[in-house]
Amino acid sequence: MPHLFIDIFDVNQLFSSLIGGILYSFGISFLLPTFVIILVKEKEDRIVRMMKMHGLSSTVYYFTHYLHFYILYIITSAFLIVTGYFLKLTFFTLTDPWLIVILFFIWGHIQIAMAFLLSTFFKRSRNALVITFVIVLCSVIFAFGIELVNTPLNGNSSPLFYFVWPPFAFYRAMSIINHSSFLVDLLPMKLSDLQPGNEVFNAVTALTIEYFILMCLTIYYYLVIPSEYGVNKSWNFICSQLFAQPLRFITPTALEAGKYVNGDEDVINERKNVLSDQYSDKPLLVKNITKIYNNGKVAAKNIAFAAEYGTIFGLLGPNGAGKTTLINVLTGLYKQTEGDATLNGLSISTSINDIYRDIGVCPQLDILWDNLTVEEHLLFYARIRGIPLSKERDAVYSSLKEAQLLSLKSKLAENLNNRERRRLSIAIALVGDPAIIFLDEPTTGLDPESRRQIWKIIVGSGKKLSSINNNSNENITSKNNRTIILATHSMEEAEVLCNRIGIMSRGTLRCIGAPSRLKQLYGRGFRLNFSCKNENLEKATVYIETLLPLSAKKLYSFATKVSYEFEARPGFLSKIFKEVERDKEENGIDNWGLSQTSLEEVFLNVIGEIDTEIEYILNE
Ligand SMILES: Nc1ncnc2c1ncn2[C@@H]1O[C@H](COP(=O)(O)OP(=O)(O)OP(=O)(O)O)[C@@H](O)[C@H]1O
C-alpha cells in the first residue's frame, strides 16, 4: 500500500493517504452535524412552534431549511473543489468534472436527508452534536479502515450491502475515483464509465435510492415520533387512516372507575351536549380532551365544553390546574392523549395546520425577538399567516391600533417594559383578524393599572375587525365576532371579562356556566356587613339579627365590624335595604352594606369541595 506513506510535498499522495483522505472526507461530511444541530435547536425553541401556531406552513418551513442547507453545502463543496484544483489534486484535475458534480450533487442531498432523519431522534442539541459528530467520524475512519483491506489496487469490489450506509457508498466512490486518477495502472474516470457493474455506478445508484428511502423515513418519523411540542400521529396512522374509525373518547364511567373526580351536573350536561353534536355550530368544541405527559402526569382529564361566537370564555383554576396544558393542546403545541376538539369545524387531530390560520395565541411567556421592532414583529407574523402583501400594512396597523401600540411601533422589543411586551404579544395574537384567540394569563405579573389597560384591549378585541367594519350593530354572538379563551387564576379578571367560565382543578373541569350561575350554585348567597361604635354594638346586632332569616350565619364580629351570610328570597333584599336605611341611625349603625358572593368565594368553595372529595377518595 504505497499510498500509506506520505510524502508531504506530494499533495496527490497526501490526499490519497489515510490521514489526508480522512481529513478530506471529514471536510466534505462535517456539515451533517451542523444541519442536525440547527434542526434540533429549533425543536428546543418554542419560537418555531409559536410561528407555526400563527400559520407558518410546515412545508414552507422545511423547504426553506432544505434550501438553506443546500446553499451552505454548495458553498462548502465549491471551496473544497477549488482548493483541490489549486493544490493540483489529480482527483479534480484528471477526473471527468461531470462525475464529480454528480457525486457531490447527490452527497449534498443525502447529507440533508440524513440530518432531517437524525434530528427526529434528538431532543437536545448538545446530545445531537456529540452523537452526530461521532457517527461521522466513525463512518470516515471505518470506511478508510475497510479501504486498507479492500483497496482498489487489489481489484476487489465491495459487496453491495456495504453501500447500505450512505457514507460508506460515498467514501468508496471517492476512493475509486481518486485511485483511478493517480495510479499509473488505472485510467482517470470518465462519465461514460458509470455503467452497471462499475463500483462508482453502484455507489451512485445506492445513494440515489437511499436518498428517497431516507426522505420517506424522515417524513414518517416527523409525523409519529412524540416531541415535547406538536401534534404527532400514531405509528400506524397510514393503516388507521385507510380503515378510519370514529375517535375514541374516555367515557365518564371509565374516568370514575379510575377514581378521577368529575365535574358537577352542568359539566356533565355540557359534555352530553358536546358529544351528541347538539353544539356542532359552535366555533370551539372541546370533546373529552385528556392529556397525560410522558412522565405520567395527568394534566387534563376528560375536558368537554363549547364556546360561543363573540364570547370570552374564562378557564379558571389555581396553579397546576391544567389550563395551559389545555390551551397548548387546543393550539396544537401538545398532542392530546385522548379525545378531540374542533375549531371552526376543523379537528385538531387532523387539520391543525389549517386551524393555525384562523387562531391567535398569546402565550403565558412573551416570545419575542429583542432586536426587532414592534412593527417588524407584526409584519413578520402577518407574512407567515399568509396575509396578501397588499393587505399586510393594514393588518399590522389594525392590530397595532387594537393593542394601543401605534406610538411604540418603531421601538425595539428589548426596550419595551413588561406591560408593552404583553401588549405586543396580544397584538401578535390579533394580527390577521383571527376568529378564535387564546390568551394564557395575559395579565400575570402586571400592576393593577396595566392589568386594566390590557382588560380594555381584551374586551375591545372580542369584536372581529371585519364585523366592526361591516356592521357595528352586529349581535354579540354573530359569527363575525371573535371567541376568546382566557386562562387566568385571577377571579377579578374572570368576573370583569368573561361571559362564561369553566373552573378547573387538578386537570378536571369542575363547574361551568355564566358567572351569575356559578354564584347561584356555589356562592353562599349574600352578605350583610355593618360597623358601629362599641357602645352600640349589642343594640345594632340585635336589630340586624331580627331582620335576617333565622338561617343567617354570623361570619365574624371583629371589634365594631360584623358580617352575616344569608340566602335571600325574591323581594327580601329590597325590603331589608329600605328598613336598614330607615332605622340605621336609631339603632346606632354607622356604615352598612349588602353584597353578593364574589367569584373569589365561588372559586374557594369549588376548590375546597374538590380537596375534600379527593381526600375522601384517597382514604376510601
Ligand atoms: N411538559 C410537562 N411535562 C410534565 N408535566 C407537566 C408539563 N407541563 C405541565 N406539567 C404539569 O401538568 C400540570 C398542569 O400544568 P399547567 O401548566 O397546565 O397548569 P396551569 O393551570 O396552566 O398552571 P399555571 O397557572 O401555573 O400555568 C402541573 O402539575 C404541571 O406540573
XYZ file of C-alpha atoms and ligand atoms in Angstrom:
651
model
C 0.000 0.000 0.000
C 2.408 2.677 -1.157
C -0.157 5.452 -0.721
C 0.005 4.906 3.034
C 3.399 6.601 3.227
C 3.072 10.277 2.970
C 5.397 12.435 1.064
C 4.208 15.752 2.401
C 5.306 17.562 -0.736
C 3.172 15.335 -2.954
C -0.353 16.596 -2.418
C -1.861 13.824 -4.547
C -0.257 11.277 -2.320
C -1.343 13.221 0.742
C -4.951 13.211 -0.479
C -4.878 9.527 -1.262
C -3.152 8.645 2.001
C -5.050 7.555 5.053
C -4.710 10.787 7.036
C -5.241 13.117 4.072
C -8.222 11.085 2.917
C -9.786 11.070 6.359
C -9.359 14.822 6.705
C -10.742 15.486 3.238
C -13.705 13.149 3.656
C -14.475 14.655 7.010
C -14.338 18.111 5.422
C -16.957 17.002 2.928
C -19.113 15.456 5.685
C -18.806 17.935 8.541
C -21.980 19.768 7.507
C -24.102 16.830 8.623
C -23.672 17.529 12.395
C -24.194 21.249 11.700
C -27.513 20.619 9.962
C -28.661 18.276 12.733
C -27.843 20.835 15.431
C -29.714 23.612 13.620
C -32.803 21.411 13.332
C -32.681 20.127 16.929
C -32.043 23.611 18.346
C -35.167 24.840 16.612
C -37.121 21.932 18.055
C -35.997 23.068 21.517
C -37.032 26.596 20.718
C -40.678 27.491 21.338
C -40.428 30.351 18.858
C -40.728 27.979 15.883
C -43.838 26.439 17.424
C -45.162 29.944 18.047
C -44.604 30.719 14.365
C -46.420 27.511 13.407
C -49.306 28.408 15.699
C -49.577 31.619 13.724
C -49.849 29.872 10.407
C -46.295 29.082 9.241
C -46.758 26.093 6.937
C -44.586 23.062 7.741
C -43.854 22.587 4.040
C -42.551 26.158 3.737
C -40.527 25.741 6.956
C -38.809 22.505 5.888
C -38.362 23.594 2.276
C -36.648 26.800 3.448
C -34.311 24.742 5.616
C -33.602 22.352 2.773
C -32.683 25.229 0.503
C -30.636 26.932 3.191
C -28.693 23.708 3.899
C -28.118 23.002 0.225
C -26.764 26.501 -0.365
C -24.396 26.030 2.590
C -23.342 22.700 1.125
C -22.714 24.159 -2.346
C -20.538 26.907 -0.857
C -18.542 24.402 1.210
C -18.070 21.861 -1.551
C -17.206 24.617 -4.058
C -14.499 25.734 -1.643
C -13.165 22.163 -1.365
C -13.210 21.624 -5.140
C -11.450 24.935 -5.820
C -8.867 24.095 -3.145
C -8.402 20.678 -4.777
C -7.770 22.299 -8.173
C -5.459 24.841 -6.614
C -3.446 22.034 -4.964
C -3.488 20.200 -8.315
C -5.061 17.077 -6.843
C -5.448 14.624 -9.716
C -8.840 13.692 -8.275
C -10.102 17.041 -9.506
C -7.782 17.789 -12.404
C -7.921 14.426 -14.214
C -11.389 13.067 -13.374
C -14.323 13.960 -15.606
C -15.823 17.068 -13.858
C -19.387 15.777 -14.540
C -18.649 12.684 -12.492
C -17.534 14.861 -9.588
C -20.593 17.084 -9.989
C -22.950 14.059 -9.934
C -21.272 12.541 -6.871
C -21.177 15.813 -4.948
C -24.721 16.708 -6.010
C -26.194 13.517 -4.596
C -23.963 13.619 -1.487
C -25.353 17.055 -0.569
C -28.916 15.769 -0.761
C -28.009 12.641 1.199
C -26.426 14.709 3.998
C -29.549 16.846 4.288
C -31.851 13.813 4.267
C -29.678 12.151 6.953
C -29.709 15.363 9.001
C -33.508 15.556 8.859
C -33.801 11.897 9.833
C -31.228 12.042 12.656
C -32.755 15.240 14.051
C -36.040 13.404 14.684
C -34.292 11.250 17.286
C -32.822 14.066 19.385
C -34.480 16.398 21.837
C -31.373 18.284 22.981
C -28.860 19.926 20.657
C -25.856 19.029 22.842
C -26.566 15.289 22.501
C -27.197 15.779 18.794
C -23.813 17.497 18.341
C -21.809 14.824 20.143
C -23.555 11.807 18.668
C -23.691 13.054 15.068
C -20.064 14.115 15.202
C -19.105 10.639 16.466
C -21.243 8.993 13.764
C -19.483 10.964 11.018
C -16.014 10.401 12.468
C -16.584 6.660 12.964
C -18.027 6.336 9.455
C -14.969 8.033 7.934
C -12.443 6.014 9.992
C -14.288 2.738 9.466
C -14.567 3.347 5.713
C -10.853 4.070 5.474
C -10.064 1.023 7.590
C -12.011 -1.067 5.088
C -10.164 0.704 2.261
C -6.849 -0.532 3.668
C -8.026 -4.112 3.337
C -10.069 -3.689 0.208
C -8.052 -1.113 -1.696
C -8.962 -0.651 -5.378
C -5.340 -1.661 -6.052
C -6.291 -5.241 -5.212
C -9.031 -5.108 -7.797
C -11.611 -6.317 -5.213
C -15.026 -4.740 -5.239
C -17.147 -4.109 -2.184
C -20.215 -6.235 -1.515
C -23.476 -4.405 -2.220
C -24.600 -4.465 1.422
C -21.588 -2.254 2.199
C -23.398 0.556 0.354
C -26.415 0.396 2.642
C -24.876 3.055 4.897
C -24.680 6.136 2.607
C -21.303 7.472 3.853
C -19.663 4.125 3.019
C -21.031 4.279 -0.529
C -19.832 7.874 -0.914
C -16.332 7.258 0.503
C -15.930 4.136 -1.625
C -16.846 6.074 -4.757
C -14.394 8.828 -3.748
C -11.665 6.290 -3.157
C -12.117 4.572 -6.517
C -12.229 7.861 -8.439
C -9.194 9.056 -6.506
C -7.117 5.905 -7.080
C -8.059 5.868 -10.752
C -6.820 9.427 -11.071
C -3.295 8.941 -9.760
C -2.366 5.242 -10.064
C -0.375 4.550 -13.203
C -2.077 1.171 -13.795
C -5.530 2.789 -13.883
C -7.126 5.494 -16.023
C -8.854 8.602 -14.629
C -12.596 8.050 -14.596
C -14.992 9.475 -17.168
C -18.739 9.901 -17.085
C -19.060 7.056 -19.606
C -17.519 4.685 -17.038
C -20.700 4.977 -14.996
C -22.208 1.725 -16.134
C -23.765 -1.257 -14.388
C -21.072 -3.345 -12.756
C -18.867 -0.328 -12.066
C -18.483 0.318 -8.335
C -18.912 4.070 -8.651
C -22.113 3.421 -10.602
C -23.271 1.044 -7.842
C -22.434 3.637 -5.206
C -24.252 6.465 -7.020
C -27.304 4.243 -7.629
C -27.330 3.138 -3.980
C -27.068 6.780 -2.831
C -29.963 7.843 -5.078
C -32.240 5.049 -3.813
C -31.180 5.698 -0.222
C -31.996 9.381 -0.594
C -35.636 8.590 -1.338
C -35.795 5.990 1.440
C -34.277 8.461 3.925
C -36.731 11.186 2.936
C -39.710 8.832 3.348
C -38.414 7.659 6.731
C -37.840 11.269 7.765
C -41.385 12.285 6.884
C -42.735 9.226 8.709
C -40.663 9.862 11.851
C -41.500 13.570 11.872
C -45.140 12.605 11.909
C -45.010 9.887 14.545
C -42.109 10.468 16.942
C -43.507 12.208 20.028
C -41.795 15.517 20.671
C -42.292 17.954 23.513
C -44.227 20.272 21.232
C -46.515 19.440 18.375
C -49.128 17.013 17.323
C -47.906 13.579 16.305
C -49.707 10.799 14.510
C -49.802 7.242 15.763
C -47.135 4.860 14.346
C -49.787 3.004 12.335
C -51.503 6.151 11.067
C -51.266 5.054 7.433
C -53.280 1.874 8.153
C -55.598 3.628 10.581
C -56.373 6.327 8.005
C -57.197 3.629 5.473
C -59.528 1.925 7.931
C -60.626 5.104 9.735
C -62.930 4.646 12.714
C -64.681 7.237 14.838
C -62.482 8.845 17.504
C -62.389 7.083 20.837
C -63.304 9.066 23.917
C -62.694 8.223 27.530
C -66.160 7.839 28.976
C -67.038 9.469 32.282
C -67.592 5.989 33.713
C -64.097 4.944 32.738
C -62.719 8.002 34.450
C -64.810 7.354 37.551
C -63.540 3.783 37.598
C -60.067 5.276 37.514
C -61.030 7.384 40.541
C -60.863 10.682 38.748
C -63.011 13.430 40.145
C -65.706 14.535 37.713
C -67.458 17.843 37.257
C -70.867 18.924 38.525
C -74.197 18.381 36.782
C -73.677 21.332 34.424
C -70.345 19.891 33.344
C -71.951 16.500 32.701
C -74.774 18.116 30.691
C -72.279 20.188 28.743
C -70.327 17.038 27.916
C -73.522 15.304 26.729
C -74.401 18.254 24.506
C -70.918 18.487 23.064
C -70.705 14.760 22.328
C -74.241 14.491 20.971
C -73.394 17.113 18.323
C -76.077 19.498 19.562
C -73.391 22.160 19.573
C -71.985 21.434 16.141
C -72.466 25.076 15.068
C -70.232 26.445 17.865
C -66.787 27.769 16.912
C -64.969 25.815 19.638
C -65.903 22.321 20.755
C -63.682 20.513 23.234
C -64.578 16.829 23.157
C -63.303 14.898 26.147
C -59.691 16.011 25.941
C -57.302 14.106 28.179
C -53.611 14.911 28.304
C -51.123 12.662 30.060
C -47.499 13.834 29.837
C -44.674 11.414 29.085
C -43.778 11.351 32.788
C -47.253 10.005 33.575
C -48.653 13.306 34.885
C -52.374 13.542 34.090
C -52.696 17.276 33.418
C -56.174 17.336 31.827
C -58.886 14.752 32.253
C -61.914 14.313 30.068
C -62.450 18.033 29.469
C -65.550 18.829 27.408
C -67.112 22.205 26.725
C -68.188 24.519 23.946
C -67.589 28.231 23.416
C -69.869 30.625 21.546
C -69.113 33.269 18.947
C -68.432 36.664 20.433
C -67.869 35.444 23.980
C -64.957 35.442 26.338
C -64.718 32.000 27.895
C -62.685 32.023 31.102
C -60.634 28.989 32.067
C -60.128 29.495 35.751
C -58.045 27.473 38.117
C -55.199 27.568 40.592
C -51.574 26.947 39.518
C -51.160 23.479 38.055
C -54.890 23.073 37.316
C -54.161 22.229 33.679
C -55.250 25.477 31.954
C -52.037 25.973 29.985
C -51.949 22.295 29.069
C -55.466 22.511 27.662
C -54.650 25.668 25.679
C -51.465 24.063 24.379
C -53.444 21.031 23.226
C -56.108 23.195 21.557
C -53.448 25.198 19.738
C -51.503 22.150 18.586
C -48.461 22.655 20.806
C -49.053 19.308 22.536
C -50.874 16.266 21.248
C -53.806 15.150 23.346
C -53.700 11.643 24.766
C -57.410 11.101 24.196
C -60.336 12.999 22.726
C -60.526 15.695 20.106
C -61.548 19.317 19.629
C -62.878 21.246 16.688
C -62.136 24.888 15.965
C -64.462 26.334 13.377
C -65.373 22.784 12.407
C -61.773 21.619 11.905
C -60.367 18.848 14.074
C -57.107 19.393 15.969
C -56.240 15.753 15.261
C -56.384 16.024 11.501
C -56.365 19.674 10.424
C -54.117 21.527 12.847
C -52.240 23.326 10.034
C -55.495 24.769 8.668
C -56.576 25.700 12.193
C -53.391 27.732 12.706
C -54.530 30.148 10.012
C -57.577 31.218 11.971
C -56.397 31.336 15.565
C -54.329 33.817 17.510
C -52.304 32.804 20.545
C -50.855 34.938 23.313
C -48.689 32.531 25.334
C -48.036 32.814 29.062
C -44.466 33.977 28.444
C -43.633 36.610 25.854
C -41.744 35.010 22.971
C -40.191 37.993 21.189
C -37.002 38.896 19.346
C -35.190 41.644 21.206
C -33.708 43.144 18.051
C -36.968 43.506 16.108
C -39.260 46.489 16.473
C -42.921 46.195 17.443
C -43.998 46.758 13.842
C -41.445 44.274 12.479
C -42.808 41.578 14.796
C -46.292 42.139 13.446
C -45.123 42.283 9.823
C -43.285 39.022 10.365
C -46.362 37.271 11.754
C -48.583 38.839 9.090
C -46.241 37.343 6.478
C -46.241 33.838 7.973
C -50.012 33.986 8.344
C -50.139 34.369 4.587
C -51.822 37.793 4.536
C -51.541 39.151 0.948
C -48.777 41.740 0.574
C -51.294 44.439 -0.395
C -53.160 43.939 2.918
C -50.156 43.370 5.184
C -49.735 47.002 6.259
C -53.443 47.368 7.020
C -53.431 44.175 9.109
C -50.425 45.397 11.067
C -51.946 48.844 11.549
C -55.205 47.339 12.846
C -53.515 45.131 15.385
C -51.193 47.985 16.481
C -54.288 50.104 16.986
C -56.236 47.416 18.834
C -53.340 46.784 21.207
C -52.718 50.534 21.631
C -49.205 50.215 20.281
C -49.272 52.755 17.462
C -46.952 55.156 19.260
C -44.498 52.343 20.021
C -44.351 50.767 16.585
C -40.707 51.680 15.975
C -39.469 50.664 19.410
C -37.212 47.601 19.699
C -38.679 44.764 21.771
C -35.668 44.887 24.093
C -36.647 48.442 25.084
C -40.262 47.608 25.926
C -41.398 47.343 29.514
C -43.408 44.350 30.785
C -46.760 45.942 30.059
C -45.731 46.857 26.492
C -44.296 43.388 25.849
C -47.615 41.834 26.910
C -49.477 44.210 24.627
C -47.175 43.207 21.781
C -47.886 39.518 22.478
C -51.609 40.283 22.341
C -51.127 42.296 19.145
C -49.368 39.266 17.599
C -52.394 37.150 18.520
C -54.673 39.707 16.834
C -52.758 40.136 13.596
C -54.763 38.947 10.608
C -58.084 39.162 12.421
C -58.308 35.527 13.625
C -61.692 34.088 14.659
C -60.538 32.394 17.872
C -57.994 33.858 20.257
C -56.281 32.076 23.136
C -54.907 34.274 25.890
C -52.898 32.435 28.529
C -52.754 34.505 31.705
C -52.250 37.756 29.791
C -52.012 39.959 32.871
C -49.982 37.818 35.260
C -47.244 39.840 36.914
C -48.613 43.237 35.833
C -49.528 46.122 38.127
C -53.260 46.952 38.567
C -53.180 49.860 36.113
C -51.524 47.794 33.396
C -53.999 44.975 34.007
C -56.897 47.338 33.477
C -55.371 48.601 30.255
C -54.993 45.024 28.992
C -58.599 44.257 30.036
C -59.799 47.113 27.867
C -57.853 45.701 24.935
C -59.275 42.216 25.532
C -62.852 43.463 25.735
C -62.292 45.545 22.583
C -60.723 42.622 20.747
C -63.847 40.485 21.243
C -65.334 42.098 18.176
C -63.750 40.940 14.938
C -62.441 43.770 12.816
C -64.411 42.595 9.818
C -67.605 42.942 11.831
C -66.587 46.377 13.095
C -66.047 47.467 9.506
C -69.176 45.853 8.143
C -71.844 46.382 10.737
C -71.233 47.977 14.070
C -74.632 46.950 15.443
C -73.922 43.282 14.991
C -75.335 40.893 17.561
C -72.709 39.864 20.106
C -72.989 36.154 19.190
C -72.718 36.886 15.483
C -70.314 34.619 13.612
C -68.301 37.726 12.809
C -67.334 38.146 16.428
C -64.306 36.562 17.957
C -64.282 33.806 20.500
C -61.710 34.405 23.197
C -60.458 31.694 25.519
C -58.860 33.331 28.508
C -56.865 31.283 31.022
C -56.455 33.050 34.314
C -56.173 32.458 38.001
C -57.496 35.911 38.786
C -61.144 35.778 39.845
C -61.367 39.518 39.464
C -60.227 39.278 35.864
C -62.715 36.496 35.108
C -65.533 38.415 36.777
C -64.812 41.557 34.780
C -64.180 39.950 31.397
C -65.858 36.582 30.983
C -69.365 35.753 29.802
C -68.862 32.113 30.654
C -66.444 30.410 32.989
C -65.124 26.902 33.474
C -63.337 26.276 36.760
C -60.580 23.673 36.531
C -58.812 21.943 39.328
C -56.290 19.110 39.194
C -56.907 18.660 35.477
C -60.691 18.381 35.782
C -63.359 20.794 34.633
C -65.217 21.148 37.892
C -68.041 23.534 37.030
C -69.124 25.600 34.054
C -71.571 28.437 33.486
C -72.159 32.159 33.436
C -70.675 33.953 36.485
C -74.193 34.502 37.887
C -74.992 30.773 37.605
C -71.783 29.814 39.399
C -72.535 32.296 42.142
C -76.008 30.877 42.464
C -74.690 27.310 42.678
C -71.543 27.770 44.688
C -71.993 31.104 46.344
C -73.305 31.284 49.837
C -75.935 33.851 48.880
C -75.500 37.377 50.198
C -73.500 39.208 52.803
C -74.532 41.986 55.097
C -71.745 43.909 56.852
C -72.117 46.772 59.274
C -69.935 48.828 61.590
C -70.887 50.853 64.658
C -69.465 52.372 67.821
C -68.547 49.973 70.608
C -71.375 51.131 72.910
C -73.954 50.476 70.108
C -72.685 47.019 69.199
C -75.260 44.974 71.118
C -78.244 47.103 70.063
C -77.200 47.104 66.387
C -76.532 43.344 66.405
C -79.955 42.549 67.868
C -81.637 44.833 65.326
C -79.896 43.247 62.311
C -80.499 39.692 63.560
C -84.232 40.319 63.860
C -84.297 41.392 60.212
C -82.272 38.497 58.791
C -83.687 34.979 58.226
C -83.129 32.501 61.061
C -80.736 30.517 58.855
C -78.357 33.524 58.513
C -74.824 32.765 59.675
C -72.618 35.214 61.558
C -69.300 35.158 59.728
C -67.367 37.352 62.121
C -67.724 40.050 64.730
C -64.434 41.809 64.932
C -64.166 44.883 67.177
C -67.004 47.038 65.847
C -67.402 45.309 62.472
C -69.908 42.484 61.999
C -70.666 40.311 58.972
C -73.526 37.873 58.196
C -74.118 35.458 55.327
C -77.657 34.537 54.269
C -79.860 33.171 51.483
C -82.380 35.669 50.107
C -85.886 35.020 48.840
C -87.143 37.210 45.952
C -88.013 40.703 47.230
C -86.177 40.225 50.502
C -83.193 42.341 49.530
C -85.201 45.444 48.676
C -87.178 45.066 51.906
C -84.072 44.807 54.077
C -82.425 47.658 52.168
C -85.353 50.029 52.856
C -85.633 49.057 56.521
C -81.949 49.357 57.408
C -81.681 52.692 55.619
C -84.693 53.959 57.563
C -83.657 52.675 61.030
C -79.841 52.680 60.954
C -79.296 55.854 62.956
C -81.848 54.859 65.555
C -80.000 51.521 66.035
C -76.507 53.038 66.147
C -75.310 51.709 62.750
C -72.677 53.982 61.186
C -71.992 52.129 57.925
C -73.516 49.109 56.324
C -73.534 47.249 53.020
C -75.077 44.340 51.133
C -73.115 42.282 48.604
C -73.470 39.129 46.579
C -70.896 36.347 46.927
C -67.915 37.114 44.719
C -66.411 34.717 42.198
C -63.447 34.548 44.531
C -65.663 32.867 47.111
C -67.221 30.611 44.482
C -63.741 29.598 43.470
C -62.636 28.886 47.028
C -65.797 26.869 47.653
C -65.343 24.810 44.474
C -61.662 24.147 45.121
C -62.382 23.389 48.783
C -65.011 20.805 47.783
C -62.608 19.131 45.387
C -59.925 18.835 48.026
C -62.414 17.242 50.423
C -63.616 14.894 47.672
C -60.087 13.849 46.785
C -59.215 13.238 50.423
C -62.355 11.133 50.727
C -61.412 9.060 47.659
C -57.839 8.592 48.862
C -58.980 7.494 52.302
C -61.597 5.128 50.930
N -44.200 19.342 29.914
C -44.705 18.824 31.037
N -44.348 17.594 31.462
C -44.862 17.060 32.591
N -45.742 17.682 33.400
C -46.131 18.914 33.047
C -45.643 19.555 31.858
N -46.213 20.792 31.770
C -47.029 20.917 32.843
N -46.968 19.792 33.607
C -47.723 19.530 34.836
O -49.098 19.455 34.486
C -49.901 20.090 35.480
C -50.745 21.183 34.848
O -49.868 22.226 34.450
P -50.368 23.517 33.658
O -49.169 24.360 33.367
O -51.201 23.097 32.525
O -51.283 24.208 34.751
P -51.856 25.690 34.789
O -53.246 25.583 35.290
O -51.678 26.360 33.491
O -50.935 26.342 35.891
P -50.114 27.715 35.818
O -51.099 28.766 36.114
O -49.098 27.559 36.906
O -49.517 27.788 34.451
C -48.943 20.624 36.550
O -48.897 19.691 37.600
C -47.612 20.679 35.826
O -46.562 20.448 36.742
